[in-house]
CSV table of C-alpha atoms and ligand atoms in Angstrom, one decimal:
chain,number,residue,atom,x,y,z
O,12,UNK,CA,180.7,-83.6,64.1
O,13,UNK,CA,181.8,-87.0,62.7
O,14,UNK,CA,179.6,-90.0,63.2
O,15,UNK,CA,180.6,-92.4,66.1
O,16,UNK,CA,182.5,-95.5,64.8
O,17,UNK,CA,180.6,-98.6,65.7
O,18,UNK,CA,181.5,-102.3,65.4
O,19,UNK,CA,178.6,-104.8,65.1
O,20,UNK,CA,180.2,-108.2,66.0
O,21,UNK,CA,177.7,-110.5,64.3
O,22,UNK,CA,175.1,-110.2,61.5
O,23,UNK,CA,171.9,-108.6,62.6
O,24,UNK,CA,168.4,-108.5,60.9
O,25,UNK,CA,168.8,-106.5,57.7
O,26,UNK,CA,166.3,-103.8,58.7
O,27,UNK,CA,168.4,-103.0,61.8
O,28,UNK,CA,171.7,-103.0,59.9
O,29,UNK,CA,170.2,-100.5,57.5
O,30,UNK,CA,169.3,-98.1,60.3
O,31,UNK,CA,172.7,-98.5,61.9
O,32,UNK,CA,174.4,-97.8,58.6
O,33,UNK,CA,172.4,-94.6,58.2
O,34,UNK,CA,173.1,-93.3,61.7
O,35,UNK,CA,176.7,-94.3,62.4
O,36,UNK,CA,180.1,-95.0,60.8
O,37,UNK,CA,179.5,-98.7,61.1
O,38,UNK,CA,181.6,-101.8,60.5
O,39,UNK,CA,179.7,-105.0,60.1
O,40,UNK,CA,180.9,-108.6,60.2
O,41,UNK,CA,179.8,-109.9,56.7
O,42,UNK,CA,181.2,-113.4,57.4
O,43,UNK,CA,179.3,-113.6,60.7
O,44,UNK,CA,182.4,-115.3,62.3
O,45,UNK,CA,182.5,-114.9,66.1
O,46,UNK,CA,185.4,-112.7,67.2
O,47,UNK,CA,188.2,-114.1,69.3
O,48,UNK,CA,189.7,-112.5,72.4
O,49,UNK,CA,192.4,-110.5,70.5
O,50,UNK,CA,189.9,-109.2,68.0
O,51,UNK,CA,187.6,-108.0,70.8
O,52,UNK,CA,190.5,-106.4,72.6
O,53,UNK,CA,191.5,-104.6,69.3
O,54,UNK,CA,187.8,-103.6,68.9
O,55,UNK,CA,187.8,-101.9,72.3
O,56,UNK,CA,190.8,-99.9,71.4
O,57,UNK,CA,189.4,-98.9,68.0
O,58,UNK,CA,185.7,-98.2,68.0
O,59,UNK,CA,183.5,-95.7,69.9
O,60,UNK,CA,180.9,-98.4,70.4
O,61,UNK,CA,181.0,-102.2,70.2
O,62,UNK,CA,177.7,-104.0,69.8
O,63,UNK,CA,178.3,-107.6,71.2
O,64,UNK,CA,176.1,-110.7,71.6
O,65,UNK,CA,176.2,-113.7,73.9
O,66,UNK,CA,178.7,-115.3,71.5
O,67,UNK,CA,181.3,-112.6,72.4
O,68,UNK,CA,183.3,-113.3,75.6
O,69,UNK,CA,184.3,-110.0,77.3
O,70,UNK,CA,186.1,-111.0,80.6
O,71,UNK,CA,188.3,-108.5,82.4
O,72,UNK,CA,191.3,-109.7,80.4
O,73,UNK,CA,189.8,-108.3,77.2
O,74,UNK,CA,189.7,-104.8,78.8
O,75,UNK,CA,193.4,-105.1,79.7
O,76,UNK,CA,196.4,-104.7,77.4
O,77,UNK,CA,195.5,-101.9,75.0
O,78,UNK,CA,194.0,-98.5,75.9
O,79,UNK,CA,190.2,-98.7,75.8
O,80,UNK,CA,188.6,-96.2,73.4
O,81,UNK,CA,185.1,-97.7,73.4
O,82,UNK,CA,182.6,-95.7,75.4
O,83,UNK,CA,179.6,-98.0,75.2
O,84,UNK,CA,178.9,-101.7,74.8
O,85,UNK,CA,175.4,-102.0,73.3
O,86,UNK,CA,174.6,-105.6,74.1
O,87,UNK,CA,172.2,-107.4,71.7
O,88,UNK,CA,170.4,-109.5,74.3
O,89,UNK,CA,168.9,-109.1,77.8
O,90,UNK,CA,171.5,-111.4,79.5
O,91,UNK,CA,175.0,-109.9,79.9
O,92,UNK,CA,176.9,-112.5,81.9
O,93,UNK,CA,179.4,-112.7,79.0
O,94,UNK,CA,180.6,-109.2,79.8
O,95,UNK,CA,182.6,-108.4,82.9
O,96,UNK,CA,180.5,-105.5,84.1
O,97,UNK,CA,183.0,-104.4,86.8
O,98,UNK,CA,185.8,-104.3,84.3
O,99,UNK,CA,183.7,-102.2,82.0
O,100,UNK,CA,182.7,-99.9,84.8
O,101,UNK,CA,186.3,-99.5,85.9
O,102,UNK,CA,187.2,-98.4,82.4
O,103,UNK,CA,184.3,-96.0,82.2
O,104,UNK,CA,182.6,-98.1,79.5
O,105,UNK,CA,178.7,-98.0,79.6
O,106,UNK,CA,176.8,-101.2,79.1
O,107,UNK,CA,173.2,-101.6,77.9
O,108,UNK,CA,171.0,-104.6,77.3
O,109,UNK,CA,167.6,-105.3,75.6
O,110,UNK,CA,165.0,-106.1,78.3
O,111,UNK,CA,161.3,-106.5,77.6
O,112,UNK,CA,161.3,-107.3,73.9
O,113,UNK,CA,162.2,-111.0,74.2
O,114,UNK,CA,160.0,-111.9,77.1
O,115,UNK,CA,157.2,-113.6,75.2
O,116,UNK,CA,159.3,-115.5,72.8
O,117,UNK,CA,161.6,-116.8,75.5
O,118,UNK,CA,158.6,-117.9,77.6
O,119,UNK,CA,157.2,-119.6,74.5
O,120,UNK,CA,160.4,-121.6,74.1
O,121,UNK,CA,160.3,-122.7,77.7
O,122,UNK,CA,156.7,-123.8,77.1
O,123,UNK,CA,157.8,-125.6,74.0
O,124,UNK,CA,160.5,-127.5,75.9
O,125,UNK,CA,158.1,-128.3,78.8
O,126,UNK,CA,155.5,-129.8,76.4
O,127,UNK,CA,158.1,-131.5,74.3
O,128,UNK,CA,159.8,-133.4,77.2
O,129,UNK,CA,156.5,-134.2,78.9
O,130,UNK,CA,154.9,-135.5,75.7
O,131,UNK,CA,158.1,-136.9,74.2
O,132,UNK,CA,157.8,-134.8,71.1
O,133,UNK,CA,161.4,-134.9,70.0
O,134,UNK,CA,161.7,-138.6,70.6
O,135,UNK,CA,158.5,-139.3,68.6
O,136,UNK,CA,159.7,-137.2,65.7
O,137,UNK,CA,163.1,-138.8,65.7
O,138,UNK,CA,161.4,-142.3,65.6
O,139,UNK,CA,159.1,-141.4,62.8
O,140,UNK,CA,161.8,-139.7,60.7
O,141,UNK,CA,164.0,-142.8,61.2
O,142,UNK,CA,161.2,-144.9,59.7
O,143,UNK,CA,160.9,-146.8,62.9
O,144,UNK,CA,157.3,-146.1,63.8
O,145,UNK,CA,155.4,-149.4,63.9
O,146,UNK,CA,151.9,-147.9,64.1
O,147,UNK,CA,149.5,-146.8,66.9
O,148,UNK,CA,149.2,-148.9,70.0
O,149,UNK,CA,148.0,-148.2,73.5
O,150,UNK,CA,151.4,-148.3,75.1
O,151,UNK,CA,153.4,-146.4,72.4
O,152,UNK,CA,155.5,-143.5,73.7
O,153,UNK,CA,153.4,-142.7,76.6
O,154,UNK,CA,154.4,-139.4,78.3
O,155,UNK,CA,153.4,-137.3,81.2
O,156,UNK,CA,150.2,-135.2,81.4
O,157,UNK,CA,150.8,-131.5,81.7
O,158,UNK,CA,147.4,-130.1,82.7
O,159,UNK,CA,146.9,-129.9,86.4
O,160,UNK,CA,150.6,-130.5,87.3
O,161,UNK,CA,152.7,-128.2,89.4
O,162,UNK,CA,155.4,-126.0,87.8
O,163,UNK,CA,158.1,-124.4,89.9
O,164,UNK,CA,159.7,-121.2,88.5
O,165,UNK,CA,163.1,-120.0,89.8
O,166,UNK,CA,163.3,-116.3,89.1
O,167,UNK,CA,160.1,-114.3,88.8
O,168,UNK,CA,161.2,-111.5,86.5
O,169,UNK,CA,159.6,-110.6,83.2
O,170,UNK,CA,160.2,-114.0,81.6
O,171,UNK,CA,159.3,-116.0,84.7
O,172,UNK,CA,156.0,-114.1,84.9
O,173,UNK,CA,155.2,-114.6,81.2
O,174,UNK,CA,156.0,-118.3,81.6
O,175,UNK,CA,153.8,-118.6,84.8
O,176,UNK,CA,150.9,-116.9,82.9
O,177,UNK,CA,151.2,-119.5,80.0
O,178,UNK,CA,151.4,-122.4,82.5
O,179,UNK,CA,148.5,-121.4,84.7
O,180,UNK,CA,146.0,-119.8,82.3
O,181,UNK,CA,146.9,-121.8,79.2
O,182,UNK,CA,147.5,-125.3,80.8
O,183,UNK,CA,145.7,-125.2,84.1
O,184,UNK,CA,148.9,-125.7,86.0
O,185,UNK,CA,149.5,-124.9,89.7
O,186,UNK,CA,152.4,-122.4,89.6
O,187,UNK,CA,154.8,-121.8,92.5
O,188,UNK,CA,158.0,-119.7,92.3
O,189,UNK,CA,161.1,-118.7,94.2
O,190,UNK,CA,162.4,-115.1,93.8
O,191,UNK,CA,165.1,-113.5,96.0
O,192,UNK,CA,163.0,-110.4,96.7
O,193,UNK,CA,159.4,-110.7,97.8
O,194,UNK,CA,156.7,-110.2,95.1
O,195,UNK,CA,153.4,-108.6,96.1
O,196,UNK,CA,150.9,-111.6,96.3
O,197,UNK,CA,148.3,-109.7,94.3
O,198,UNK,CA,150.9,-109.2,91.6
O,199,UNK,CA,151.8,-112.9,91.7
O,200,UNK,CA,148.1,-113.9,91.5
O,201,UNK,CA,147.8,-111.9,88.3
O,202,UNK,CA,150.2,-114.4,86.7
O,203,UNK,CA,148.4,-117.4,88.4
O,204,UNK,CA,151.4,-117.9,90.7
O,205,UNK,CA,152.4,-117.9,94.4
O,206,UNK,CA,155.7,-117.3,96.0
O,207,UNK,CA,157.5,-119.9,98.2
O,208,UNK,CA,160.2,-119.0,100.6
O,209,UNK,CA,163.1,-121.2,99.3
O,210,UNK,CA,164.3,-122.9,96.2
O,211,UNK,CA,164.0,-126.2,98.2
O,212,UNK,CA,160.3,-125.6,98.9
O,213,UNK,CA,159.7,-125.2,95.2
O,214,UNK,CA,161.8,-128.3,94.2
O,215,UNK,CA,159.8,-130.4,96.8
O,216,UNK,CA,156.5,-129.8,95.0
O,217,UNK,CA,157.2,-129.1,91.4
O,218,UNK,CA,156.7,-131.6,88.6
O,219,UNK,CA,158.5,-129.2,86.2
O,220,UNK,CA,161.2,-126.8,87.4
O,221,UNK,CA,161.9,-123.9,85.0
O,222,UNK,CA,164.8,-121.6,85.4
O,223,UNK,CA,164.3,-117.9,84.7
O,224,UNK,CA,167.1,-116.2,86.7
O,225,UNK,CA,170.1,-114.4,85.3
O,226,UNK,CA,173.4,-116.2,84.7
O,227,UNK,CA,176.8,-115.2,86.0
O,228,UNK,CA,178.6,-115.6,89.4
O,229,UNK,CA,175.6,-115.1,91.7
O,230,UNK,CA,173.6,-118.0,90.2
O,231,UNK,CA,176.4,-120.2,89.0
O,232,UNK,CA,175.5,-123.9,89.6
O,233,UNK,CA,172.4,-122.9,91.5
O,234,UNK,CA,171.0,-126.2,90.3
O,235,UNK,CA,173.8,-128.5,91.7
O,236,UNK,CA,173.8,-132.2,92.5
O,237,UNK,CA,172.0,-131.6,95.8
O,238,UNK,CA,169.3,-129.5,94.3
O,239,UNK,CA,168.7,-131.9,91.4
O,240,UNK,CA,168.4,-134.7,94.0
O,241,UNK,CA,165.9,-132.6,95.9
O,242,UNK,CA,163.6,-132.5,92.8
O,243,UNK,CA,160.6,-134.8,92.9
O,244,UNK,CA,161.2,-138.2,91.4
O,245,UNK,CA,159.9,-138.1,87.9
O,246,UNK,CA,160.2,-134.3,87.6
O,247,UNK,CA,161.6,-132.4,84.6
O,248,UNK,CA,164.1,-129.5,84.5
O,249,UNK,CA,163.7,-126.7,81.9
O,250,UNK,CA,166.5,-124.2,81.3
O,251,UNK,CA,166.1,-121.2,79.0
O,252,UNK,CA,168.1,-118.9,81.3
O,253,UNK,CA,171.8,-119.5,81.1
O,254,UNK,CA,173.9,-122.7,80.9
O,255,UNK,CA,176.0,-121.8,84.0
O,256,UNK,CA,172.9,-121.8,86.3
O,257,UNK,CA,173.0,-125.6,86.1
O,258,UNK,CA,176.0,-127.8,87.0
O,259,UNK,CA,175.9,-129.6,83.6
O,260,UNK,CA,178.0,-132.6,84.8
O,261,UNK,CA,175.6,-133.1,87.8
O,262,UNK,CA,172.6,-132.8,85.5
O,263,UNK,CA,174.0,-135.5,83.2
O,264,UNK,CA,174.6,-137.7,86.2
O,265,UNK,CA,171.1,-137.1,87.5
O,266,UNK,CA,169.6,-138.0,84.2
O,267,UNK,CA,171.7,-141.1,83.9
O,268,UNK,CA,170.7,-142.2,87.4
O,269,UNK,CA,167.1,-141.5,86.8
O,270,UNK,CA,167.0,-138.9,89.7
O,271,UNK,CA,165.0,-136.7,87.4
O,272,UNK,CA,162.9,-137.9,84.4
O,273,UNK,CA,164.1,-135.5,81.7
O,274,UNK,CA,165.3,-132.1,80.8
O,275,UNK,CA,164.5,-129.4,78.2
O,276,UNK,CA,167.5,-127.2,77.5
O,277,UNK,CA,168.0,-124.2,75.3
O,278,UNK,CA,171.3,-123.0,76.9
O,279,UNK,CA,174.6,-124.8,77.9
O,280,UNK,CA,177.7,-124.2,80.0
O,281,UNK,CA,180.1,-124.0,77.1
O,282,UNK,CA,178.0,-123.0,74.0
O,283,UNK,CA,178.1,-124.1,71.3
O,284,UNK,CA,179.6,-127.3,72.8
O,285,UNK,CA,176.9,-129.7,74.1
O,286,UNK,CA,178.3,-132.9,75.5
O,287,UNK,CA,177.5,-135.9,73.3
O,288,UNK,CA,176.0,-137.8,76.3
O,289,UNK,CA,173.4,-135.1,76.6
O,290,UNK,CA,172.7,-135.0,72.8
O,291,UNK,CA,172.2,-138.8,72.8
O,292,UNK,CA,169.7,-139.0,75.7
O,293,UNK,CA,166.2,-139.6,74.5
O,294,UNK,CA,164.6,-138.0,77.6
O,295,UNK,CA,166.4,-134.7,76.9
O,296,UNK,CA,165.2,-132.0,74.4
O,297,UNK,CA,168.1,-129.9,73.2
O,298,UNK,CA,167.6,-126.6,71.3
O,299,UNK,CA,170.4,-124.4,70.1
O,300,UNK,CA,169.7,-121.2,72.1
O,301,UNK,CA,166.6,-120.2,70.2
O,302,UNK,CA,164.8,-118.3,73.1
O,303,UNK,CA,164.6,-115.0,71.3
O,304,UNK,CA,164.9,-116.3,67.7
O,305,UNK,CA,161.9,-114.9,65.9
O,306,UNK,CA,162.0,-112.3,63.2
O,307,UNK,CA,159.9,-109.8,65.3
O,308,UNK,CA,161.9,-110.2,68.4
O,309,UNK,CA,165.4,-110.1,66.9
O,310,UNK,CA,164.4,-107.0,65.0
O,311,UNK,CA,163.0,-105.4,68.2
O,312,UNK,CA,166.2,-106.3,70.1
O,313,UNK,CA,168.3,-104.7,67.4
O,314,UNK,CA,166.2,-101.5,67.4
O,315,UNK,CA,166.5,-101.4,71.2
O,316,UNK,CA,170.3,-101.4,70.8
O,317,UNK,CA,170.0,-98.6,68.2
O,318,UNK,CA,167.9,-96.6,70.6
O,319,UNK,CA,170.4,-97.1,73.5
O,320,UNK,CA,173.4,-96.2,71.4
O,321,UNK,CA,171.7,-93.2,69.8
O,322,UNK,CA,170.6,-91.8,73.2
O,323,UNK,CA,174.2,-92.3,74.5
O,324,UNK,CA,175.9,-90.4,71.7
O,325,UNK,CA,173.2,-87.7,71.8
O,326,UNK,CA,173.9,-87.2,75.5
O,327,UNK,CA,170.3,-88.2,76.4
O,328,UNK,CA,169.3,-90.6,79.2
O,329,UNK,CA,170.1,-94.2,78.0
O,330,UNK,CA,167.0,-96.3,78.4
O,331,UNK,CA,168.5,-99.7,79.2
O,332,UNK,CA,171.8,-98.9,80.9
O,333,UNK,CA,173.2,-101.7,83.1
O,334,UNK,CA,176.4,-99.7,84.1
X,640,LIG,C1,169.8,-113.8,72.8
X,640,LIG,C2,169.3,-114.4,75.2
X,640,LIG,O1,169.5,-114.2,71.6
X,640,LIG,O2,168.9,-112.1,75.3
X,640,LIG,C3,169.3,-113.0,75.9
X,640,LIG,O3,169.8,-113.0,77.0
X,640,LIG,O4,169.6,-115.3,75.9
X,640,LIG,C4,169.1,-114.6,73.8
X,640,LIG,O5,167.7,-114.7,73.6
X,640,LIG,C5,171.3,-113.7,73.0
X,640,LIG,O6,171.7,-113.5,74.3
X,640,LIG,C6,171.8,-112.7,72.1
X,640,LIG,O7,173.0,-112.1,72.6
């Protein structure tokens, strides 16, 4: 039997590309240039499997036009709001993701953002690098103490829990969270956290609000102008989830007006575009979607895709099937 034809849309860690090349008839993207809509449509009518990332937009329109040959989209990443899942399902295309392996590193990035905005790390580094540091003084770049503060987590899945654990057991924070489904209180306590009934209840008490829910239609602009206004004065917003969970224009307005004190962001509404106003704000830490960007995690993510696609073509149960 001939090997399945597979397209890998972006460069992956070398060790994973080697395994893919051994197992499949694989086409790589040596230039690592993101594919456009027409190229993705062509890919779906050419390859047995396409392995996309968050930088590949796969709305319903991409599944229309040419006959779809692809049987599986092995997404490199846990979030899949860039893929129209219903359109894939309608065409009989399976979709898989990579849960679990990026939990710790994404929670770490959320912690890095929280600490950086509270303690003005980015601002201090920019000042020193610019040669503008005038020396120590008691009032220089005074930030916000983290230990003992309250953190509010929106979405208590794997990453939300890992972040809660870091905040409570590492930094002595009081941790509250909102999650659509109830979490067993004993389970929540293991992560040093307790569930509150509404997002508003979390916003009312949190000094830091950190988003850990999925992106896509169900959570689009969950943090809108009203919710930003409901945050405590002087609170910070951390987003390592998806850009569309926050109304970015409303966030910029809230930061300008001083409704909230600052924000730590790893994700944006129209990546890689980040509005210049946001990039210029000293009280905002901006990272270029680095949540899972460690050698260990990116390799583990790639190997998870390999496992999913291999199981699919061998007719076995597919471990991380979304549809
Ligand atoms: C990934 C992520 O790097 O897995 C996710 O959902 O947000 C990132 O950490 C990216 O999505 C890769 O497709």
